[in-house]
């Protein structure tokens, strides 16, 4: 396939077995882990856990990526579409409240085929870095019921420095608008589990409290109250190439977290705030091919 799925639009020839393009992945899906996950937002994890499937490769270049081993070092195992379908079924049999596709952007073609072939009895979660093409998202309309995108930056220079994507702010903003158009306001079942809707995530970076405020301002100004949920994340831990960038080679200070949380509350954004205790490596799962 000649691939233009993500905003890089690199036109790479991705063969079934050979990785090409900026995501470095072949046409066939490469997975690193599939298991119940209990550390997502409460209406995603619920009581039983979210059925998370981690895809290898990534077209973003985040220097602090907590999934660096699979996103940038290409760890993972290639599977067939039939095996991917079976993995979804196995997670559902274990009690998964949803099927949570982590970093799926460069495998949108596989996911579309999977969901057309075998519709799932639980919601599908598109858990991405927010760097998604509107045209690609539209091919998933009606198949993905929950979107869980990051909104990492509103400032192009920060996006260039830390993710090699100066156009990230405009791309992610357009993508999130499309996600909300598709799902409408958040809708829950009687147990408080999310059935449909969008949760916008923002990971606070060290020294970037003002950027977190810009992100929250955009969310509050763009969507009517309670249309989306906002997840303010404090789990930043220096990872990947963060040591090359001294200003982010540390965990967050308590004051940074408190200030961001107060700002979110004052804006009236509904959602979730992570505690400072989340800034530890235990929150990153082992990528050991579990469930693959």
Tab-separated table of N, CA and C in Angstrom, residues 65-122:
chain	number	residue	atom	x	y	z
A	65	UNK	N	8.504	10.140	25.039
A	65	UNK	CA	7.497	9.088	24.906
A	65	UNK	C	7.692	7.982	25.939
A	66	UNK	N	6.641	7.716	26.714
A	66	UNK	CA	6.707	6.671	27.733
A	66	UNK	C	6.587	5.268	27.126
A	67	UNK	N	6.167	5.213	25.881
A	67	UNK	CA	6.114	3.936	25.171
A	67	UNK	C	7.238	3.844	24.146
A	68	UNK	N	8.371	4.471	24.466
A	68	UNK	CA	9.486	4.579	23.531
A	68	UNK	C	9.897	3.232	22.933
A	69	UNK	N	9.869	2.192	23.727
A	69	UNK	CA	10.321	0.879	23.271
A	69	UNK	C	9.533	0.391	22.065
A	70	UNK	N	8.239	0.682	22.046
A	70	UNK	CA	7.421	0.205	20.930
A	70	UNK	C	7.175	1.293	19.889
A	71	UNK	N	7.133	2.550	20.331
A	71	UNK	CA	6.852	3.634	19.397
A	71	UNK	C	8.042	3.980	18.524
A	72	UNK	N	9.257	3.930	19.101
A	72	UNK	CA	10.443	4.382	18.380
A	72	UNK	C	11.486	3.300	18.158
A	73	UNK	N	11.446	2.244	18.968
A	73	UNK	CA	12.422	1.164	18.815
A	73	UNK	C	11.844	-0.056	18.102
A	74	UNK	N	10.587	0.050	17.700
A	74	UNK	CA	9.946	-0.927	16.808
A	74	UNK	C	9.729	-2.303	17.421
A	75	UNK	N	9.760	-2.398	18.748
A	75	UNK	CA	9.503	-3.704	19.358
A	75	UNK	C	8.061	-4.113	19.113
A	76	UNK	N	7.848	-5.368	18.798
A	76	UNK	CA	6.505	-5.886	18.608
A	76	UNK	C	6.511	-7.118	17.738
A	77	UNK	N	5.341	-7.680	17.539
A	77	UNK	CA	5.186	-8.903	16.759
A	77	UNK	C	4.089	-8.704	15.718
A	78	UNK	N	4.386	-9.037	14.471
A	78	UNK	CA	3.398	-8.935	13.408
A	78	UNK	C	2.344	-10.024	13.574
A	79	UNK	N	1.085	-9.653	13.363
A	79	UNK	CA	-0.015	-10.613	13.446
A	79	UNK	C	-0.912	-10.451	12.227
A	80	UNK	N	-1.711	-11.464	11.979
A	80	UNK	CA	-2.679	-11.399	10.894
A	80	UNK	C	-3.936	-10.680	11.350
A	81	UNK	N	-4.764	-10.299	10.399
A	81	UNK	CA	-6.038	-9.676	10.743
A	81	UNK	C	-6.913	-10.646	11.532
A	82	UNK	N	-6.876	-11.919	11.164
A	82	UNK	CA	-7.649	-12.917	11.908
A	82	UNK	C	-7.186	-13.003	13.357
A	83	UNK	N	-5.866	-12.959	13.573
A	83	UNK	CA	-5.354	-13.026	14.940
A	83	UNK	C	-5.756	-11.777	15.724
A	84	UNK	N	-5.720	-10.621	15.088
A	84	UNK	CA	-6.149	-9.396	15.753
A	84	UNK	C	-7.616	-9.504	16.170
A	85	UNK	N	-8.437	-10.046	15.310
A	85	UNK	CA	-9.851	-10.244	15.641
A	85	UNK	C	-10.000	-11.192	16.821
A	86	UNK	N	-9.203	-12.247	16.838
A	86	UNK	CA	-9.253	-13.203	17.951
A	86	UNK	C	-8.820	-12.545	19.261
A	87	UNK	N	-7.803	-11.690	19.194
A	87	UNK	CA	-7.340	-10.988	20.403
A	87	UNK	C	-8.462	-10.134	20.980
A	88	UNK	N	-9.194	-9.434	20.118
A	88	UNK	CA	-10.335	-8.639	20.594
A	88	UNK	C	-11.339	-9.536	21.310
A	89	UNK	N	-11.632	-10.688	20.707
A	89	UNK	CA	-12.564	-11.617	21.321
A	89	UNK	C	-12.080	-12.146	22.653
A	90	UNK	N	-10.787	-12.415	22.759
A	90	UNK	CA	-10.215	-12.921	24.023
A	90	UNK	C	-10.314	-11.876	25.131
A	91	UNK	N	-10.069	-10.613	24.798
A	91	UNK	CA	-10.171	-9.549	25.793
A	91	UNK	C	-11.614	-9.360	26.258
A	92	UNK	N	-12.538	-9.437	25.322
A	92	UNK	CA	-13.951	-9.318	25.684
A	92	UNK	C	-14.364	-10.478	26.585
A	93	UNK	N	-13.873	-11.677	26.283
A	93	UNK	CA	-14.184	-12.852	27.107
A	93	UNK	C	-13.628	-12.698	28.520
A	94	UNK	N	-12.544	-11.924	28.679
A	94	UNK	CA	-11.958	-11.678	29.997
A	94	UNK	C	-12.724	-10.606	30.775
A	95	UNK	N	-13.698	-9.972	30.120
A	95	UNK	CA	-14.516	-8.974	30.791
A	95	UNK	C	-14.228	-7.541	30.412
A	96	UNK	N	-13.443	-7.314	29.374
A	96	UNK	CA	-13.102	-5.946	28.966
A	96	UNK	C	-14.369	-5.135	28.692
A	97	UNK	N	-14.407	-3.920	29.248
A	97	UNK	CA	-15.546	-3.040	29.012
A	97	UNK	C	-15.536	-2.448	27.607
A	98	UNK	N	-14.374	-2.432	26.985
A	98	UNK	CA	-14.215	-1.848	25.661
A	98	UNK	C	-12.941	-2.411	25.046
A	99	UNK	N	-12.755	-2.169	23.766
A	99	UNK	CA	-11.502	-2.493	23.084
A	99	UNK	C	-10.790	-1.178	22.818
A	100	UNK	N	-9.631	-1.023	23.445
A	100	UNK	CA	-8.903	0.232	23.506
A	100	UNK	C	-7.672	0.126	22.599
A	101	UNK	N	-7.737	0.767	21.454
A	101	UNK	CA	-6.684	0.692	20.439
A	101	UNK	C	-5.684	1.812	20.684
A	102	UNK	N	-4.496	1.456	21.186
A	102	UNK	CA	-3.514	2.450	21.609
A	102	UNK	C	-2.518	2.718	20.487
A	103	UNK	N	-2.414	3.984	20.112
A	103	UNK	CA	-1.552	4.430	19.018
A	103	UNK	C	-1.925	3.755	17.699
A	104	UNK	N	-3.170	3.921	17.269
A	104	UNK	CA	-3.661	3.192	16.095
A	104	UNK	C	-3.551	3.942	14.772
A	105	UNK	N	-3.082	5.190	14.792
A	105	UNK	CA	-3.213	6.080	13.630
A	105	UNK	C	-2.706	5.457	12.335
A	106	UNK	N	-1.521	4.854	12.366
A	106	UNK	CA	-0.919	4.315	11.145
A	106	UNK	C	-1.480	2.945	10.781
A	107	UNK	N	-2.440	2.465	11.571
A	107	UNK	CA	-3.114	1.210	11.254
A	107	UNK	C	-4.616	1.409	11.065
A	108	UNK	N	-5.008	2.610	10.669
A	108	UNK	CA	-6.428	2.888	10.459
A	108	UNK	C	-7.029	1.957	9.407
A	109	UNK	N	-6.246	1.606	8.386
A	109	UNK	CA	-6.767	0.722	7.333
A	109	UNK	C	-7.079	-0.662	7.881
A	110	UNK	N	-6.236	-1.153	8.785
A	110	UNK	CA	-6.447	-2.471	9.399
A	110	UNK	C	-7.670	-2.438	10.303
A	111	UNK	N	-7.784	-1.377	11.108
A	111	UNK	CA	-8.895	-1.271	12.043
A	111	UNK	C	-10.219	-1.159	11.311
A	112	UNK	N	-10.240	-0.402	10.243
A	112	UNK	CA	-11.464	-0.281	9.449
A	112	UNK	C	-11.896	-1.644	8.903
A	113	UNK	N	-10.956	-2.398	8.375
A	113	UNK	CA	-11.287	-3.719	7.851
A	113	UNK	C	-11.735	-4.658	8.963
A	114	UNK	N	-11.048	-4.592	10.103
A	114	UNK	CA	-11.411	-5.437	11.239
A	114	UNK	C	-12.848	-5.174	11.673
A	115	UNK	N	-13.217	-3.914	11.836
A	115	UNK	CA	-14.530	-3.573	12.360
A	115	UNK	C	-15.632	-3.784	11.329
A	116	UNK	N	-15.301	-3.699	10.055
A	116	UNK	CA	-16.289	-4.006	9.019
A	116	UNK	C	-16.542	-5.509	8.952
A	117	UNK	N	-15.490	-6.263	9.174
A	117	UNK	CA	-15.605	-7.720	9.086
A	117	UNK	C	-16.289	-8.299	10.308
A	118	UNK	N	-15.957	-7.770	11.492
A	118	UNK	CA	-16.469	-8.346	12.728
A	118	UNK	C	-16.814	-7.228	13.706
A	119	UNK	N	-18.014	-6.655	13.622
A	119	UNK	CA	-18.410	-5.628	14.593
A	119	UNK	C	-18.330	-6.180	16.015
A	120	UNK	N	-17.885	-5.348	16.938
A	120	UNK	CA	-17.653	-5.792	18.307
A	120	UNK	C	-18.832	-5.433	19.205
A	121	UNK	N	-19.078	-6.250	20.230
A	121	UNK	CA	-20.224	-6.004	21.124
A	121	UNK	C	-19.944	-4.984	22.220
A	122	UNK	N	-18.738	-4.425	22.243
A	122	UNK	CA	-18.373	-3.399	23.223
A	122	UNK	C	-17.852	-2.183	22.462
